[in-house]
Coordinates of C-alpha atoms in Angstrom, one line a residue:
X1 CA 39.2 -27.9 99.0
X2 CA 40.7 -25.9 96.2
X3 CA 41.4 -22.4 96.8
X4 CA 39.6 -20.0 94.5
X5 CA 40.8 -16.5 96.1
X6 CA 43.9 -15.8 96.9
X7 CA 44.5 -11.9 98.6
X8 CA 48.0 -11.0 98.5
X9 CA 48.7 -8.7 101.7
X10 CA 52.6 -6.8 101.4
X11 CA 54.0 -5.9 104.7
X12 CA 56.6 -2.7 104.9
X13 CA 58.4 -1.6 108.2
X14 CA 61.7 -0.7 109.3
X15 CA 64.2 -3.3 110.5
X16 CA 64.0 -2.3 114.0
X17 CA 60.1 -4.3 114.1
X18 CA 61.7 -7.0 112.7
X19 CA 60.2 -8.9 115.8
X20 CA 56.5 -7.9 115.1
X21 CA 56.9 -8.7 111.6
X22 CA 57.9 -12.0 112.6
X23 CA 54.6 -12.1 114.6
X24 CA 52.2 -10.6 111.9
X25 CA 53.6 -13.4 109.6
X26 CA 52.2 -15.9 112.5
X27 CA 49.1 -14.3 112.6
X28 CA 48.2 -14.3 109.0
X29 CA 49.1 -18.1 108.9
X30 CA 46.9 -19.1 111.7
X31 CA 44.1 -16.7 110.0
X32 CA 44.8 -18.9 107.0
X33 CA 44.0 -22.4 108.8
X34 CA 40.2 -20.4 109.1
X35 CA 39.8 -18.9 105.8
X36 CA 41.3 -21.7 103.9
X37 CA 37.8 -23.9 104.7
X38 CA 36.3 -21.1 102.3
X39 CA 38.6 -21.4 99.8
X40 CA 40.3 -18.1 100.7
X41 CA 44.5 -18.1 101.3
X42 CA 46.3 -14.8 102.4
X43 CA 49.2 -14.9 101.2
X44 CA 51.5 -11.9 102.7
X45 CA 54.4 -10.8 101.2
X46 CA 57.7 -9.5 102.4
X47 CA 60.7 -7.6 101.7
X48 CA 63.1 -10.4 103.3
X49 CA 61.6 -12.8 100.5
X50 CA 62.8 -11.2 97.7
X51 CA 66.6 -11.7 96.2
X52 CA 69.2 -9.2 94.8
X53 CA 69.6 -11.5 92.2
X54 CA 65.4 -11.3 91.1
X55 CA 66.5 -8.7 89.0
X56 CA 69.2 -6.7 87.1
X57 CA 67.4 -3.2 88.2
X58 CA 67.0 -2.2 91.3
X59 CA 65.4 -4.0 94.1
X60 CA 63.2 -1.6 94.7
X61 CA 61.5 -1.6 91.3
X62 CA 61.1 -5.6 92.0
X63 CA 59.3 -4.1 95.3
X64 CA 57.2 -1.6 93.4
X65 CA 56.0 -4.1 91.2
X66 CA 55.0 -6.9 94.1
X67 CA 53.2 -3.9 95.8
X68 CA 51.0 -2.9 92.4
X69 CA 49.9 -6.5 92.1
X70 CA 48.9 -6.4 96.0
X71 CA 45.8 -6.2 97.2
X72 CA 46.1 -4.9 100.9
X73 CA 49.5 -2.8 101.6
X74 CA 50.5 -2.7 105.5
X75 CA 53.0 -0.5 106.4
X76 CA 54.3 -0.5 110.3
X77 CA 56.5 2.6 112.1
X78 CA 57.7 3.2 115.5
X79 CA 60.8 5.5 116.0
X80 CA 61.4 6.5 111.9
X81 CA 60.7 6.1 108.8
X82 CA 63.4 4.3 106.5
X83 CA 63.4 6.0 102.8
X84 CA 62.7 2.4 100.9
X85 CA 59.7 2.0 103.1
X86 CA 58.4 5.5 102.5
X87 CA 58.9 5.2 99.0
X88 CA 56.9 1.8 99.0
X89 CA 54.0 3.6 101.2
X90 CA 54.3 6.4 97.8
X91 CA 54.2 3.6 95.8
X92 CA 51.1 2.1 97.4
X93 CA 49.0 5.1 97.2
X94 CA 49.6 6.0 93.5
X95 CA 48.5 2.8 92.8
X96 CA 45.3 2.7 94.8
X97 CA 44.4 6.4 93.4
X98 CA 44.7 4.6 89.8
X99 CA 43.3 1.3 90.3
X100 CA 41.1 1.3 93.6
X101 CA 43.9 -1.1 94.9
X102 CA 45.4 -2.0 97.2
X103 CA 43.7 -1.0 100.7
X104 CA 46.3 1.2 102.3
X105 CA 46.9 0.4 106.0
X106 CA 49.2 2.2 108.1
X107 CA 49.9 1.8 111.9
X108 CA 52.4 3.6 114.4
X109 CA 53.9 1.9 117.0
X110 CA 53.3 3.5 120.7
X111 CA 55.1 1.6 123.2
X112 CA 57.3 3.4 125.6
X113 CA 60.8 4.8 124.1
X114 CA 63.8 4.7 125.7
X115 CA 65.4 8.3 125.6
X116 CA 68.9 7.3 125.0
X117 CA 67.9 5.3 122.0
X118 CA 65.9 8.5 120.1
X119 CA 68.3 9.8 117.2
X120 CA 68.0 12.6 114.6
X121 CA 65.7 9.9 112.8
X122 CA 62.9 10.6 114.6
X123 CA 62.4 13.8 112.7
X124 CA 61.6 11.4 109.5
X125 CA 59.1 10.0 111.7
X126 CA 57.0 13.9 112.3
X127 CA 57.4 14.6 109.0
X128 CA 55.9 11.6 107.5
X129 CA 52.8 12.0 110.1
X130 CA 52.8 15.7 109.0
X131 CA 52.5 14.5 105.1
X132 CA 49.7 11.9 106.4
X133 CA 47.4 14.7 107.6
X134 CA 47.6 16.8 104.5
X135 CA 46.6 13.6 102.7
X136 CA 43.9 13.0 104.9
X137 CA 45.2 9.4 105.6
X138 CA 43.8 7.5 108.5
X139 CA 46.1 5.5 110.3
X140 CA 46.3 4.1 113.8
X141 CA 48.5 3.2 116.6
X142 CA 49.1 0.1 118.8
X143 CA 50.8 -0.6 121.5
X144 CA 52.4 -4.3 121.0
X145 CA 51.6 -6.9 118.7
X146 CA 48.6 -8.3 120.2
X147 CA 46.8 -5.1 119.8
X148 CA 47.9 -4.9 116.2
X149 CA 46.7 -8.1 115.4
X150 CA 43.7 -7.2 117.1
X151 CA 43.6 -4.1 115.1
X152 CA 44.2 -5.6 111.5
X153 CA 41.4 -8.6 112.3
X154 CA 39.1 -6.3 112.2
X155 CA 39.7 -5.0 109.1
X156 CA 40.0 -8.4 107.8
X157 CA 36.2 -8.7 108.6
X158 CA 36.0 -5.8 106.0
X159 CA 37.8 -6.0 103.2
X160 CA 37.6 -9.7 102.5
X161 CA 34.2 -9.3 101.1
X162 CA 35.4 -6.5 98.7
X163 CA 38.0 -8.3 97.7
X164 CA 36.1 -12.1 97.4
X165 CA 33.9 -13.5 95.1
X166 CA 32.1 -15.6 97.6
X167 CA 30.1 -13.0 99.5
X168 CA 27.9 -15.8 101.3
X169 CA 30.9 -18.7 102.8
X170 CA 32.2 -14.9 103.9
X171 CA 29.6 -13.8 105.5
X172 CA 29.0 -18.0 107.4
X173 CA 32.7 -16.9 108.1
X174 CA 32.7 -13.5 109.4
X175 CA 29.4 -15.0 111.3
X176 CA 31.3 -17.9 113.6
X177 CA 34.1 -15.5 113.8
X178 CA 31.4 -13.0 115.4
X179 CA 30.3 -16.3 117.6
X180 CA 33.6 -16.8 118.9
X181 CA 34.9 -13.2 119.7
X182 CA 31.1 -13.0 121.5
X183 CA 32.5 -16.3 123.3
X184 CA 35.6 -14.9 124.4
X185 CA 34.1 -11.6 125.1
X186 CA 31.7 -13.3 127.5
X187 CA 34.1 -15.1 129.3
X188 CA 36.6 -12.1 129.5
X189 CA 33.8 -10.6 131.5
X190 CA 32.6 -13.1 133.7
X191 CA 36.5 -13.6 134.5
X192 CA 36.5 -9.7 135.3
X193 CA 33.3 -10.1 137.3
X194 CA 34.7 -12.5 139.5
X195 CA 38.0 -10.7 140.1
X196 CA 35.3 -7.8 140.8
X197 CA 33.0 -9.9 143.3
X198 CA 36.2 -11.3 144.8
X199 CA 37.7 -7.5 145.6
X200 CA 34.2 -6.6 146.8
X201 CA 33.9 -9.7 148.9
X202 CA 38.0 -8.5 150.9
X203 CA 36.6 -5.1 151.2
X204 CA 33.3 -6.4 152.7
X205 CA 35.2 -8.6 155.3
X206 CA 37.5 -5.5 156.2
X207 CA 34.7 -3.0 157.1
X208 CA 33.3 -5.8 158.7
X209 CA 36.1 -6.5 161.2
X210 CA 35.9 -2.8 161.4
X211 CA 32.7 -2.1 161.9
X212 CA 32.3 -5.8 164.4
X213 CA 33.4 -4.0 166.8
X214 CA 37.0 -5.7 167.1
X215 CA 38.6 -3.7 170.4
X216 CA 41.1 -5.8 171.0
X217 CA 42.8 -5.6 167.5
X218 CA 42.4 -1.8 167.7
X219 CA 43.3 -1.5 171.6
X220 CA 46.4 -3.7 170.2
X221 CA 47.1 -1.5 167.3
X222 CA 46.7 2.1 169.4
X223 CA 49.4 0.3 171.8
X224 CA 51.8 -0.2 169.1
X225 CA 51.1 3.1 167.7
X226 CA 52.4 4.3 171.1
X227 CA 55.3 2.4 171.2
X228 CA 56.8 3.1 167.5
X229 CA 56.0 7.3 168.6
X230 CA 58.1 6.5 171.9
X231 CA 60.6 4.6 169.9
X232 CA 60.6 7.0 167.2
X233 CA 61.4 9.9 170.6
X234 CA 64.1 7.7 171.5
X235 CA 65.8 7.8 168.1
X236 CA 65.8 11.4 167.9
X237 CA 67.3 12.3 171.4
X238 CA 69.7 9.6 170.1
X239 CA 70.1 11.5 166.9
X240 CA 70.8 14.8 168.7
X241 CA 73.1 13.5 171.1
X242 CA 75.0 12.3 168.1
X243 CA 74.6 15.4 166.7
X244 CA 76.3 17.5 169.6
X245 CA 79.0 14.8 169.7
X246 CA 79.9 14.4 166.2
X247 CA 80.1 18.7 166.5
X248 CA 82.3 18.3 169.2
X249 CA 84.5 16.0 167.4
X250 CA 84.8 18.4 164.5
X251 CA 85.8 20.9 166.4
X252 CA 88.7 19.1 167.9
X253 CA 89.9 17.6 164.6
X254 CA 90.0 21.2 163.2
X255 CA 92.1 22.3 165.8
X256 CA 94.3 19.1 165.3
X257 CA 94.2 19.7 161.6
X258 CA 94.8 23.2 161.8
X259 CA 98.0 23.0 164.0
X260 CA 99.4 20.1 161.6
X261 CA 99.2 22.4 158.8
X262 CA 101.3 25.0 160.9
X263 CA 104.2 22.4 161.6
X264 CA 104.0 21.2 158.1
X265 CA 104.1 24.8 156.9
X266 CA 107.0 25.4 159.3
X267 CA 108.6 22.0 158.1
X268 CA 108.5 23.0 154.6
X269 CA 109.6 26.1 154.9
X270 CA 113.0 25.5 156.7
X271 CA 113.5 22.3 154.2
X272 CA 113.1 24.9 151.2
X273 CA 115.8 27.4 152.7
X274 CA 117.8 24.1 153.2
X275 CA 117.8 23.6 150.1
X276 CA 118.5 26.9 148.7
X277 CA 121.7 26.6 150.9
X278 CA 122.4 23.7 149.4
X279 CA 122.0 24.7 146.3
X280 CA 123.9 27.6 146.4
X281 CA 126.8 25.8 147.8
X282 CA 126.6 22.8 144.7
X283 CA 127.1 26.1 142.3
X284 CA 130.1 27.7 143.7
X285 CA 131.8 24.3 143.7
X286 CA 130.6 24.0 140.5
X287 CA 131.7 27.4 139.4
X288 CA 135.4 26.3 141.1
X289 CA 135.9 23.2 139.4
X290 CA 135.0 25.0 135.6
X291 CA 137.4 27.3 136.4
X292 CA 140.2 25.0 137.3
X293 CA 138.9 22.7 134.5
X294 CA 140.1 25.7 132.0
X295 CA 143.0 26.4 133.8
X296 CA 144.0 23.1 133.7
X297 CA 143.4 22.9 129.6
X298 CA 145.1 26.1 128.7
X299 CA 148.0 24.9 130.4
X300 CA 147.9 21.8 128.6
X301 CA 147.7 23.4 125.5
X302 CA 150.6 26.2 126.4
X303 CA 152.9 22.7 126.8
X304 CA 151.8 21.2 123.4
X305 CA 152.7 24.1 121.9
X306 CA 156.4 24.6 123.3
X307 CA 156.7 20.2 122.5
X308 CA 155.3 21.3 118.9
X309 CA 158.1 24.0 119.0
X310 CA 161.1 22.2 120.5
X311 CA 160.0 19.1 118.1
X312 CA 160.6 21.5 114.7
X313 CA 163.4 22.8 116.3
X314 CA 165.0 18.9 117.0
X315 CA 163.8 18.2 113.0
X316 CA 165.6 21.3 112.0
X317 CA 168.7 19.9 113.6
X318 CA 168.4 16.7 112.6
X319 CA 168.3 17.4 109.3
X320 CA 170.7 19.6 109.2
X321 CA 173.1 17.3 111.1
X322 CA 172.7 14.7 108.6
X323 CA 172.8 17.2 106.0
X324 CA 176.3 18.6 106.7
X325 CA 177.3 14.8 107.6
X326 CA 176.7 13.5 104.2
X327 CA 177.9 16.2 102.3
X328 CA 182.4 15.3 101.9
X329 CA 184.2 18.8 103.3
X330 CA 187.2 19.7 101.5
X331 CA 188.6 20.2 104.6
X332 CA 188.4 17.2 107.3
X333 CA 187.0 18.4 110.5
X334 CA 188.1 17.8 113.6
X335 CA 185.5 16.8 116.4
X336 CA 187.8 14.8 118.3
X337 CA 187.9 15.4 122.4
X338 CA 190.8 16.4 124.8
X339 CA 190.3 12.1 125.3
X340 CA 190.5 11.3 121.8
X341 CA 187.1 10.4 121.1
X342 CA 186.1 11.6 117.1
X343 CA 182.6 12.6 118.2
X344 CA 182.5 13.1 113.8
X345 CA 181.9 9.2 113.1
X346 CA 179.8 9.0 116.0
X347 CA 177.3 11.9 115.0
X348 CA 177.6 10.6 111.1
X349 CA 176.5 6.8 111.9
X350 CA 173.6 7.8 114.6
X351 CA 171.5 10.3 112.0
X352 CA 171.8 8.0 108.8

């Protein structure tokens, strides 16, 4: 059958329902297998269909423009609003004030929050419910996705004859769709009248047995009543002889504890002033050995400084000596000894 109506349905959220999106989209194409008999295809459109490369403006615009050739806009929130989306929900209504399109849906997640998980975003999330309210804008909230499918089938029974041509295959449509929800409605409560007659039937049988007169299971439950309140006797006297022991105990370990301290108090002590002694002793040796250290030095340097002395002295002879050796007296001089010995020659050849 050729399609003659096709209602394009655009689909706005935050990432974080990214898993109900993904189940909307199911939804819709298993609505499709129903209305496609009556030659009617919803075709939904979403953000993660469309490429950066659609378009050399922004991707929003390319949004924008999808959304004004919509006819239903479906927007979904739980714990914020993201800016694009809100943007697209602005979008949506300045079309629909100009043109009468598209239908404007919006639905707020209710399902349980995990504290830790709440972040300054939130606050985007009151606000935008604050500006709903001044518009007057009715919106709803689910709890999971069945109840938002639920939710937007209804309004599916609504707007598709607004938006169709084919008032009367809508209207056959809408009819066995009515047949079937009366179906399931029926055997929802038949199901819930069992469960009810079941529970009714236990409860019967319980005051029964009550009511029959059964001594023996009551004799037998009074005796065991008796013997948890004696047992439940015993535990406590157990429990306060423990008590009285473990007090005992404590007392004993304090006194233990308490006389441990004392010798290690006593201990340290007479290990500090050991110490001290000690120490005391390591810094007069100390002291000594600096002191005989410098000693030591300026002595050292007192004998360089007589060697640096006598060692001029010997170079002032020396040259000298050799001096008065080289230099031819007019006069020879006599440096021989009593033996004979010319000590002249001898001084001459040993400082050349």
């Amino acid at each position: 059958m050729t399609t003659n109506k096709i209602i394009k349905i655009f689909l706005a959220s935050s990432s974080e329902l990214k898993s109900d999106r993904e189940q909307f989209e199911i939804f819709i194409n298993r609505k499709n297998k129903e209305y496609i008999k009556k030659s009617i295809f919803l075709e939904l459109v979403l953000w993660e269909d469309f490429l950066d490369a659609m378009s050399s403006t922004r991707l929003q615009d390319e949004y924008n423009k999808a959304i004004a050739d919509c006819d239903v806009f479906v927007s979904l929130f739980h714990t914020k609003v993201g800016r694009y989306t809100e943007s697209e929900f602005s979008k949506a209504l300045e079309t629909f004030k100009s043109n009468q399109k598209p239908l404007v849906y919006t639905y707020f997640k209710s399902s349980p929050i995990d504290i830790h998980l709440i972040t300054i975003e939130i606050n985007s999330l009151l606000n935008f419910k604050a500006r709903l309210e001044k518009l007057e804008h009715f919106y709803r909230t689910y709890k999971d996705i069945n109840e938002l499918k639920y939710l937007f089938d209804q309004q599916l029974n609504k707007f598709i004859p607004r938006l169709t041509d084919n008032i009367q295959d809508v209207a056959e449509l809408e009819k066995e769709q009515s047949g079937r929800s009366f179906e399931s409605s029926i055997r929802q409560l038949e199901q819930e009248l069992a469960e009810s007659q079941s529970r009714n039937q236990k409860l019967a049988e319980s005051q029964q047995i009550i009511a029959g007169g059964k001594e023996s299971e009551i004799h037998g439950l009074e005796f065991t009543i008796q013997l948890q309140q004696q047992k439940i006797k015993e535990l406590n006297d157990k429990l306060e002889e423990l008590e009285q022991l473990y007090q005992q105990k404590l007392k004993v370990l304090q006194a233990s504890h308490q006389q441990e301290n004392e010798e290690l108090k006593q201990s340290l002590e007479f290990g500090i002033r050991h110490l001290e002694q000690l120490s005391e002793g390591e810094e007069l040796q100390a002291v000594r050995q600096q002191i005989t250290l410098q000693s030591a030095q300026k002595i050292a340097e007192e004998k360089e400084l007589i060697i640096a002395k006598f060692k001029t002295q010997i170079e002032q002879l020396k040259y000298y000596l050799l001096y008065s050796l080289k230099t031819k007296p007019k006069k020879e001089i006599e440096f021989k000894s009593e033996k004979g010995i010319d000590y002249y020659f001898e001084l001459r050849d040993n400082f050349r």
